[in-house]
Short mmCIF file of C-alpha atoms in Angstrom, two decimals:
data_model
loop_
_atom_site.label_atom_id
_atom_site.label_comp_id
_atom_site.label_asym_id
_atom_site.label_seq_id
_atom_site.Cartn_x
_atom_site.Cartn_y
_atom_site.Cartn_z
CA MET A 12 0.00 0.00 0.00
CA PRO A 13 1.44 3.44 -0.91
CA ARG A 14 2.64 5.60 1.95
CA GLY A 15 -0.25 7.62 3.38
CA ALA A 16 -2.89 5.62 1.54
CA GLY A 17 -4.98 5.32 4.69
CA SER A 18 -4.80 9.02 5.61
CA PRO A 19 -7.91 11.21 5.39
CA LEU A 20 -8.21 13.75 2.61
CA PRO A 21 -8.04 17.46 3.51
CA ARG A 22 -11.34 19.06 4.54
CA GLN A 23 -11.16 21.61 1.73
CA VAL A 24 -10.84 18.84 -0.85
CA LYS A 25 -14.06 17.34 0.50
CA LEU A 26 -15.76 20.74 0.27
CA PHE A 27 -14.77 21.01 -3.37
CA GLY A 28 -16.35 17.61 -3.84
CA TRP A 29 -19.69 18.94 -2.57
CA VAL A 30 -19.38 22.02 -4.77
CA SER A 31 -18.89 19.76 -7.78
CA LEU A 32 -21.86 17.62 -6.79
CA LEU A 33 -24.26 20.57 -6.54
CA ASN A 34 -22.95 22.26 -9.67
CA ASP A 35 -23.42 19.14 -11.74
CA PHE A 36 -26.86 18.67 -10.16
CA ALA A 37 -27.79 21.99 -11.79
CA SER A 38 -25.88 21.47 -15.03
CA ASP A 39 -27.18 17.98 -15.69
CA MET A 40 -30.78 18.95 -15.25
CA ILE A 41 -30.14 20.59 -18.63
CA TYR A 42 -27.41 18.74 -20.50
CA PRO A 43 -29.16 15.43 -21.31
CA LEU A 44 -32.16 17.41 -22.60
CA LEU A 45 -30.14 19.51 -25.06
CA PRO A 46 -30.21 16.95 -27.93
CA ALA A 47 -34.02 16.79 -27.78
CA PHE A 48 -34.28 20.56 -27.27
CA VAL A 49 -31.96 21.44 -30.18
CA THR A 50 -33.28 18.84 -32.63
CA GLY A 51 -36.94 18.66 -31.59
CA VAL A 52 -37.84 22.15 -30.38
CA LEU A 53 -35.35 24.29 -32.31
CA GLY A 54 -34.97 22.19 -35.47
CA GLY A 55 -31.20 21.58 -35.38
CA GLY A 56 -29.38 18.37 -36.40
CA ALA A 57 -26.45 16.16 -35.42
CA GLY A 58 -24.05 18.69 -36.90
CA ALA A 59 -25.43 21.37 -34.59
CA LEU A 60 -24.97 19.05 -31.62
CA GLY A 61 -21.36 18.34 -32.56
CA ALA A 62 -20.77 22.08 -32.91
CA LEU A 63 -22.50 22.65 -29.56
CA ASP A 64 -20.10 20.39 -27.69
CA GLY A 65 -17.09 21.40 -29.74
CA ALA A 66 -17.58 25.16 -29.50
CA ALA A 67 -18.29 24.93 -25.77
CA GLU A 68 -15.13 22.93 -25.11
CA PHE A 69 -13.05 25.23 -27.33
CA ALA A 70 -14.23 28.31 -25.45
CA ALA A 71 -13.37 26.65 -22.17
CA ALA A 72 -9.98 25.58 -23.55
CA VAL A 73 -8.98 29.12 -24.51
CA VAL A 74 -9.93 30.49 -21.11
CA LYS A 75 -8.22 27.63 -19.27
CA LEU A 76 -4.86 28.46 -20.82
CA GLY A 77 -4.95 31.99 -19.42
CA ALA A 78 -6.67 30.98 -16.20
CA GLY A 79 -3.96 28.42 -15.54
CA ARG A 80 -1.23 31.01 -15.65
CA LEU A 81 -3.18 33.35 -13.37
CA ALA A 82 -3.86 30.47 -10.98
CA ASP A 83 -0.15 30.24 -10.16
CA ARG A 84 -0.83 33.24 -7.92
CA ALA A 85 -2.48 31.99 -4.74
CA THR A 86 -4.48 35.16 -4.07
CA LEU A 87 -6.26 34.94 -7.43
CA ARG A 88 -7.42 31.34 -7.14
CA GLY A 89 -10.39 31.90 -4.84
CA PRO A 90 -11.95 34.79 -6.79
CA MET A 91 -11.46 32.94 -10.08
CA ILE A 92 -13.18 29.81 -8.76
CA VAL A 93 -16.18 31.70 -7.35
CA LEU A 94 -16.55 33.90 -10.46
CA GLY A 95 -16.42 30.82 -12.69
CA TYR A 96 -19.28 29.18 -10.82
CA PHE A 97 -21.23 32.47 -10.75
CA ILE A 98 -21.13 32.74 -14.56
CA ALA A 99 -22.52 29.23 -14.97
CA VAL A 100 -25.25 29.71 -12.38
CA VAL A 101 -26.50 32.90 -14.08
CA VAL A 102 -26.26 31.78 -17.71
CA ARG A 103 -27.62 28.21 -17.71
CA PRO A 104 -31.29 29.04 -16.98
CA VAL A 105 -31.37 31.55 -19.85
CA ILE A 106 -31.26 28.62 -22.30
CA ALA A 107 -34.93 28.10 -21.42
CA VAL A 108 -35.98 31.21 -23.36
CA THR A 109 -33.91 30.66 -26.52
CA GLY A 110 -35.56 30.41 -29.93
CA ALA A 111 -32.78 29.06 -32.18
CA ALA A 112 -29.99 26.49 -32.05
CA TRP A 113 -27.27 29.15 -32.40
CA GLN A 114 -28.54 30.84 -29.25
CA VAL A 115 -28.20 27.61 -27.29
CA ILE A 116 -24.68 27.18 -28.64
CA GLY A 117 -23.81 30.74 -27.61
CA LEU A 118 -25.12 30.35 -24.07
CA ARG A 119 -23.47 26.96 -23.71
CA VAL A 120 -20.20 28.62 -24.74
CA VAL A 121 -20.59 31.29 -22.03
CA ASP A 122 -21.38 28.55 -19.51
CA ARG A 123 -18.14 26.80 -20.49
CA LEU A 124 -16.23 30.08 -20.17
CA GLY A 125 -17.12 29.93 -16.50
CA LYS A 126 -15.88 26.36 -16.37
CA GLY A 127 -12.65 27.40 -18.06
CA LEU A 128 -12.11 30.15 -15.50
CA ARG A 129 -12.68 27.99 -12.42
CA THR A 130 -11.22 24.59 -13.33
CA PRO A 131 -7.43 25.20 -13.38
CA PRO A 132 -7.37 27.10 -10.04
CA ARG A 133 -9.64 24.49 -8.43
CA ASP A 134 -7.51 21.57 -9.60
CA ALA A 135 -4.35 23.43 -8.61
CA LEU A 136 -5.73 23.97 -5.10
CA ILE A 137 -6.66 20.31 -4.77
CA ALA A 138 -3.16 19.28 -5.89
CA ASP A 139 -1.47 21.73 -3.51
CA LEU A 140 -3.61 20.70 -0.56
CA THR A 141 -3.14 16.95 -1.04
CA PRO A 142 -0.01 14.84 -0.42
CA ALA A 143 1.35 13.40 -3.67
CA GLU A 144 0.57 9.82 -2.68
CA LEU A 145 -3.14 10.69 -2.17
CA ARG A 146 -3.76 12.77 -5.27
CA GLY A 147 -5.44 9.94 -7.15
CA ARG A 148 -7.94 9.58 -4.32
CA ALA A 149 -8.42 13.36 -4.08
CA PHE A 150 -9.23 13.76 -7.75
CA GLY A 151 -11.24 10.55 -7.63
CA LEU A 152 -13.38 12.10 -4.88
CA GLN A 153 -13.88 15.31 -6.85
CA ARG A 154 -14.76 13.49 -10.06
CA GLY A 155 -16.90 10.94 -8.22
CA MET A 156 -19.01 13.58 -6.50
CA ASP A 157 -19.18 15.56 -9.74
CA HIS A 158 -20.74 12.53 -11.42
CA ALA A 159 -22.97 11.90 -8.41
CA GLY A 160 -24.49 15.33 -8.96
CA ALA A 161 -25.07 14.31 -12.56
CA VAL A 162 -27.22 11.47 -11.19
CA LEU A 163 -29.49 13.64 -9.06
CA GLY A 164 -30.12 16.42 -11.60
CA PRO A 165 -31.40 14.18 -14.41
CA ILE A 166 -33.61 12.22 -11.99
CA LEU A 167 -35.33 15.45 -10.96
CA ALA A 168 -35.63 16.48 -14.62
CA TRP A 169 -37.16 13.10 -15.48
CA TRP A 170 -39.68 13.35 -12.64
CA LEU A 171 -40.76 16.84 -13.73
CA LEU A 172 -41.17 15.74 -17.34
CA ALA A 173 -42.79 12.35 -16.65
CA SER A 174 -45.28 13.74 -14.13
CA GLY A 175 -46.34 16.49 -16.48
CA SER A 176 -45.34 19.11 -13.93
CA ALA A 177 -43.07 20.91 -16.38
CA GLY A 178 -41.97 21.07 -19.99
CA LEU A 179 -38.44 21.21 -21.37
CA ARG A 180 -38.13 24.97 -20.98
CA THR A 181 -39.38 24.96 -17.39
CA VAL A 182 -36.99 22.19 -16.36
CA ILE A 183 -34.06 24.09 -17.88
CA GLY A 184 -35.07 27.26 -16.02
CA ALA A 185 -35.36 25.39 -12.72
CA SER A 186 -31.61 24.69 -12.77
CA ALA A 187 -31.12 28.11 -11.18
CA ALA A 188 -32.23 26.84 -7.76
CA PRO A 189 -29.26 24.61 -6.82
CA GLY A 190 -26.91 27.26 -8.20
CA VAL A 191 -27.35 29.37 -5.07
CA ALA A 192 -26.00 26.56 -2.90
CA VAL A 193 -23.08 26.14 -5.32
CA LEU A 194 -22.00 29.75 -4.80
CA VAL A 195 -22.27 29.54 -1.02
CA LEU A 196 -20.23 26.35 -0.78
CA ALA A 197 -17.64 27.50 -3.32
CA THR A 198 -17.04 30.68 -1.32
CA TRP A 199 -16.61 28.62 1.85
CA ALA A 200 -14.26 26.14 0.16
CA VAL A 201 -11.88 28.73 -1.26
CA LYS A 202 -11.83 30.68 1.99
CA GLY A 203 -10.72 27.59 3.87
CA ALA A 204 -8.19 26.53 1.26
CA ALA A 205 -6.51 29.81 0.40
CA GLY A 206 -4.07 29.85 3.30
CA ARG A 207 -2.67 26.38 2.73
CA GLY A 208 -2.35 26.88 -1.04
CA LYS A 209 -0.51 30.15 -0.38
CA ALA A 210 1.86 28.47 2.08
CA ARG A 211 2.84 25.80 -0.40
CA GLU A 212 3.61 28.42 -3.02
CA GLY A 213 5.87 30.40 -0.74
CA GLY A 214 3.79 33.58 -0.67
CA ASP A 215 1.19 35.33 -2.74
CA ASP A 216 3.82 37.40 -4.54
CA SER A 217 5.27 34.35 -6.27
CA PRO A 218 5.38 35.20 -9.99
CA ALA A 219 3.50 33.14 -12.50
CA PRO A 220 5.70 31.26 -14.95
CA PRO A 221 6.21 33.10 -18.25
CA ALA A 222 4.70 30.24 -20.26
CA PRO A 223 2.65 27.14 -19.49
CA PHE A 224 4.76 24.25 -18.25
CA ARG A 225 7.95 26.31 -18.26
CA GLY A 226 9.96 25.27 -15.25
CA LEU A 227 8.21 21.94 -14.77
CA SER A 228 10.35 19.25 -13.25
CA ARG A 229 9.55 16.73 -16.00
CA PRO A 230 7.62 18.14 -18.96
CA PRO A 231 5.59 15.39 -20.67
CA PRO A 232 4.72 16.51 -24.22
CA PRO A 233 4.28 12.92 -25.54
CA ALA A 234 1.94 11.96 -22.71
CA LEU A 235 -0.05 15.21 -22.95
CA LEU A 236 -0.44 14.75 -26.70
CA ALA A 237 -1.63 11.18 -26.19
CA ILE A 238 -4.22 12.30 -23.64
CA SER A 239 -5.36 15.03 -26.04
CA ALA A 240 -5.63 12.46 -28.83
CA PHE A 241 -8.16 10.56 -26.73
CA TYR A 242 -10.31 13.70 -26.38
CA LEU A 243 -10.03 14.20 -30.13
CA LEU A 244 -11.21 10.64 -30.86
CA ARG A 245 -13.86 10.27 -28.16
CA MET A 246 -17.52 10.59 -29.14
CA PRO A 247 -19.20 13.65 -27.50
CA ASP A 248 -21.86 12.81 -24.93
CA THR A 249 -24.53 14.70 -26.87
CA LEU A 250 -24.04 12.37 -29.84
CA ILE A 251 -24.15 9.29 -27.61
CA ILE A 252 -27.46 10.57 -26.24
CA LEU A 253 -28.74 11.21 -29.77
CA ARG A 254 -27.70 7.68 -30.77
CA SER A 255 -29.63 6.32 -27.79
CA GLN A 256 -32.72 8.25 -28.88
CA GLN A 257 -32.36 6.82 -32.39
CA LEU A 258 -32.30 3.33 -30.88
CA GLY A 259 -35.62 3.91 -29.15
CA VAL A 260 -34.91 5.53 -25.79
CA PRO A 261 -37.78 8.06 -25.28
CA VAL A 262 -36.87 11.69 -24.68
CA ALA A 263 -38.65 11.65 -21.31
CA VAL A 264 -36.50 8.70 -20.23
CA VAL A 265 -33.17 10.16 -21.41
CA PRO A 266 -32.58 11.92 -18.05
CA LEU A 267 -32.89 8.54 -16.30
CA LEU A 268 -30.37 6.99 -18.67
CA TRP A 269 -28.04 9.92 -18.10
CA ALA A 270 -28.41 9.54 -14.34
CA ALA A 271 -27.66 5.81 -14.56
CA VAL A 272 -24.53 6.52 -16.62
CA HIS A 273 -23.33 8.87 -13.92
CA VAL A 274 -23.90 6.28 -11.21
CA VAL A 275 -21.34 4.21 -13.09
CA ARG A 276 -19.07 7.21 -13.62
CA SER A 277 -19.23 8.19 -9.97
CA ALA A 278 -18.49 4.71 -8.62
CA SER A 279 -15.72 4.09 -11.13
CA SER A 280 -14.12 7.50 -10.38
CA PHE A 281 -13.46 6.47 -6.79
CA ALA A 282 -12.05 3.15 -8.00
CA GLY A 283 -10.07 4.82 -10.79
CA GLY A 284 -8.51 7.29 -8.37
CA ALA A 285 -7.44 4.50 -6.03
CA ALA A 286 -6.10 2.47 -8.97
CA SER A 287 -4.09 5.48 -10.11
CA ASP A 288 -2.38 5.66 -6.71
CA ARG A 289 -1.66 1.92 -6.73
CA LEU A 290 -0.91 1.09 -10.37
CA GLY A 291 0.14 4.49 -11.66
CA PRO A 292 -1.85 6.95 -13.78
CA ARG A 293 -0.36 5.79 -17.08
CA GLN A 294 -1.52 2.19 -16.67
CA THR A 295 -4.97 3.21 -15.45
CA MET A 296 -5.55 5.56 -18.38
CA TRP A 297 -4.49 2.86 -20.84
CA LEU A 298 -7.11 0.55 -19.41
CA GLY A 299 -9.76 3.25 -19.78
CA TRP A 300 -8.87 3.81 -23.43
CA LEU A 301 -9.09 0.09 -24.14
CA VAL A 302 -12.53 -0.10 -22.52
CA TYR A 303 -13.69 2.85 -24.62
CA ALA A 304 -12.56 1.32 -27.93
CA ILE A 305 -14.42 -1.93 -27.19
CA LEU A 306 -17.63 -0.26 -26.03
CA ALA A 307 -17.73 2.23 -28.92
CA VAL A 308 -17.87 -0.73 -31.31
CA GLY A 309 -20.80 -2.09 -29.31
CA MET A 310 -22.62 1.24 -29.53
CA ALA A 311 -22.04 1.32 -33.30
CA ARG A 312 -23.63 -2.12 -33.72
CA ALA A 313 -26.45 -1.70 -31.19
CA GLY A 314 -29.94 -2.29 -32.53
CA SER A 315 -32.37 -1.65 -29.68
CA ALA A 316 -33.11 0.64 -26.76
CA ALA A 317 -32.00 -2.09 -24.34
CA ALA A 318 -28.66 -2.33 -26.14
CA ALA A 319 -28.29 1.46 -25.97
CA TRP A 320 -28.77 1.32 -22.22
CA GLY A 321 -26.18 -1.45 -21.82
CA TRP A 322 -23.46 0.08 -23.99
CA PHE A 323 -23.98 3.61 -22.66
CA LEU A 324 -23.74 2.39 -19.07
CA GLY A 325 -20.56 0.56 -19.97
CA LEU A 326 -19.12 3.75 -21.43
CA GLY A 327 -19.57 5.29 -17.98
CA LEU A 328 -16.55 3.27 -16.85
CA VAL A 329 -14.29 5.23 -19.16
CA ALA A 330 -14.56 8.51 -17.23
CA GLY A 331 -13.69 6.78 -13.96
CA LEU A 332 -10.60 5.18 -15.47
CA THR A 333 -9.27 8.29 -17.21
CA GLU A 334 -10.26 11.56 -15.53
CA SER A 335 -8.62 11.07 -12.13
CA PRO A 336 -5.39 9.51 -13.49
CA GLU A 337 -5.02 12.33 -16.02
CA ARG A 338 -5.17 14.93 -13.26
CA ALA A 339 -2.85 12.97 -10.98
CA LEU A 340 -0.31 12.79 -13.82
CA VAL A 341 -0.54 16.53 -14.49
CA ALA A 342 -0.13 17.30 -10.78
CA ARG A 343 2.97 15.08 -10.69
CA VAL A 344 4.76 16.88 -13.50
CA ALA A 345 3.54 20.41 -12.78
CA GLY A 346 5.80 20.88 -9.77
CA ALA A 347 5.47 24.35 -8.25
CA HIS A 348 3.36 25.63 -11.14
CA GLN A 349 0.14 23.68 -10.69
CA GLY A 350 -2.00 26.42 -12.20
CA SER A 351 -0.04 26.57 -15.47
CA GLY A 352 0.11 22.79 -15.63
CA PHE A 353 -3.62 22.33 -15.29
CA GLY A 354 -4.30 25.29 -17.58
CA LEU A 355 -2.28 23.69 -20.38
CA TYR A 356 -3.82 20.26 -19.78
CA HIS A 357 -7.39 21.56 -19.84
CA GLY A 358 -6.67 23.93 -22.72
CA VAL A 359 -5.11 21.40 -25.06
CA THR A 360 -7.65 18.68 -24.31
CA GLY A 361 -10.47 21.19 -24.75
CA PHE A 362 -9.21 22.19 -28.18
CA ALA A 363 -8.96 18.51 -29.11
CA ALA A 364 -12.57 18.02 -27.98
CA LEU A 365 -13.61 20.93 -30.23
CA VAL A 366 -12.09 19.38 -33.34
CA GLY A 367 -13.34 15.91 -32.45
CA GLY A 368 -16.87 17.11 -31.71
CA VAL A 369 -17.22 18.97 -35.01
CA VAL A 370 -15.70 16.18 -37.13
CA LEU A 371 -17.57 13.33 -35.47
CA GLY A 372 -20.82 15.31 -35.57
CA ALA A 373 -20.38 15.85 -39.30
CA VAL A 374 -19.61 12.15 -39.87
CA PHE A 375 -22.64 11.21 -37.76
CA GLN A 376 -24.94 13.46 -39.78
CA ARG A 377 -23.63 12.50 -43.23
CA TYR A 378 -22.74 8.82 -42.90
CA GLY A 379 -24.75 7.70 -39.88
CA ALA A 380 -24.16 6.86 -36.26
CA GLY A 381 -22.61 3.44 -36.91
CA THR A 382 -19.84 4.87 -39.08
CA ALA A 383 -19.09 7.65 -36.61
CA PHE A 384 -18.82 5.28 -33.65
CA LEU A 385 -16.68 2.79 -35.57
CA ALA A 386 -14.30 5.56 -36.63
CA SER A 387 -14.05 6.70 -33.02
CA ALA A 388 -13.41 3.14 -31.84
CA ALA A 389 -10.69 2.61 -34.46
CA GLY A 390 -8.92 5.76 -33.35
CA GLY A 391 -9.16 4.68 -29.73
CA MET A 392 -7.65 1.29 -30.47
CA ALA A 393 -4.79 2.92 -32.39
CA LEU A 394 -4.07 5.02 -29.31
CA VAL A 395 -4.13 1.92 -27.10
CA LEU A 396 -1.55 0.22 -29.31
CA ALA A 397 0.66 3.31 -29.47
CA TRP A 398 0.56 4.14 -25.75
CA PRO A 399 3.37 1.79 -24.55
CA ALA A 400 5.82 3.55 -26.89
CA VAL A 401 4.53 6.95 -25.80
CA GLY A 402 4.95 5.95 -22.17
CA ARG A 403 8.55 4.96 -22.74
CA ALA A 404 9.25 8.27 -24.47
CA ALA A 405 7.65 10.31 -21.70
CA ARG A 406 9.30 8.34 -18.87
CA GLU A 407 6.53 9.05 -16.37
#
């Protein structure tokens, strides 16, 4: 057992877990409904959905690069985190009054700008507050509770829709309610964490590095590029949801499917974080990529609503096996510049998600879901086969 494996996680790390849970509660009241809203209510298509995910992730990626550099200053981390959550809380309910697909895309982009602003400083704080041998568990907790929130939000959305209490627009507007709790908890979390993050940095006047990853103890361009390749090749969640609807999953039931997927993601995030501490992040990520390639083939060949449920639930394992190890690896190599490290990681992977979302959405719309999923699976398997060589080059 790694040294310190039985030690408790810092209190502030647990608070960030609750912030993530409540924020995703609000966010995922909306997200699984966007495919039906864009295609059914606003008249968009699969291409619009690919652009929706891609543009949102690109916007977040651009902001994350700058936010990461700013987050190397301890005194800026707290305000950046709270402001990032505030933007999301204010913008998300406005989607309820949109009248065109481009308006949804625009608001989703602004929502992701908030995510881009808050994510690097939050991850940097978690890394600074947590001993190195517990970082897999710490990020596993954050990702696990994030996905747990994505269970509760869709269940509420499903109940409102199935009971006839509300329509799509009303459910989207109701996401404002849990946002208030998000802001209160986020303010509490950063207030409690600021002192310890500042102490680790050696003072709040420590200059930010002149460029992302400059001064890192062991820069890992091959590994970072491989991680980004996975985001490029991975099918966006909106298109997986659309595929499920094509296979017969009713729109009113989609929130339940989304909640069930996040039960799997939440449970596997705790396990994936622990596995990262025991086996190493590189090995754990490789396993996640292999699982994705296999399950994407299954989704391509699925022929019923029951099959959609089974393959989509299986795909939930991928997040648990990749998200926490990725962050643990970045924290390992970022050294004293956690903000810049996480800014570059989130920025590059976000740009990859943009390109992947647009391309896969176009393939989905022109050639069909089966072709798009098979192409994604083939790319994932190529990455699995190439990863041992990449690992040797990176020397993690």
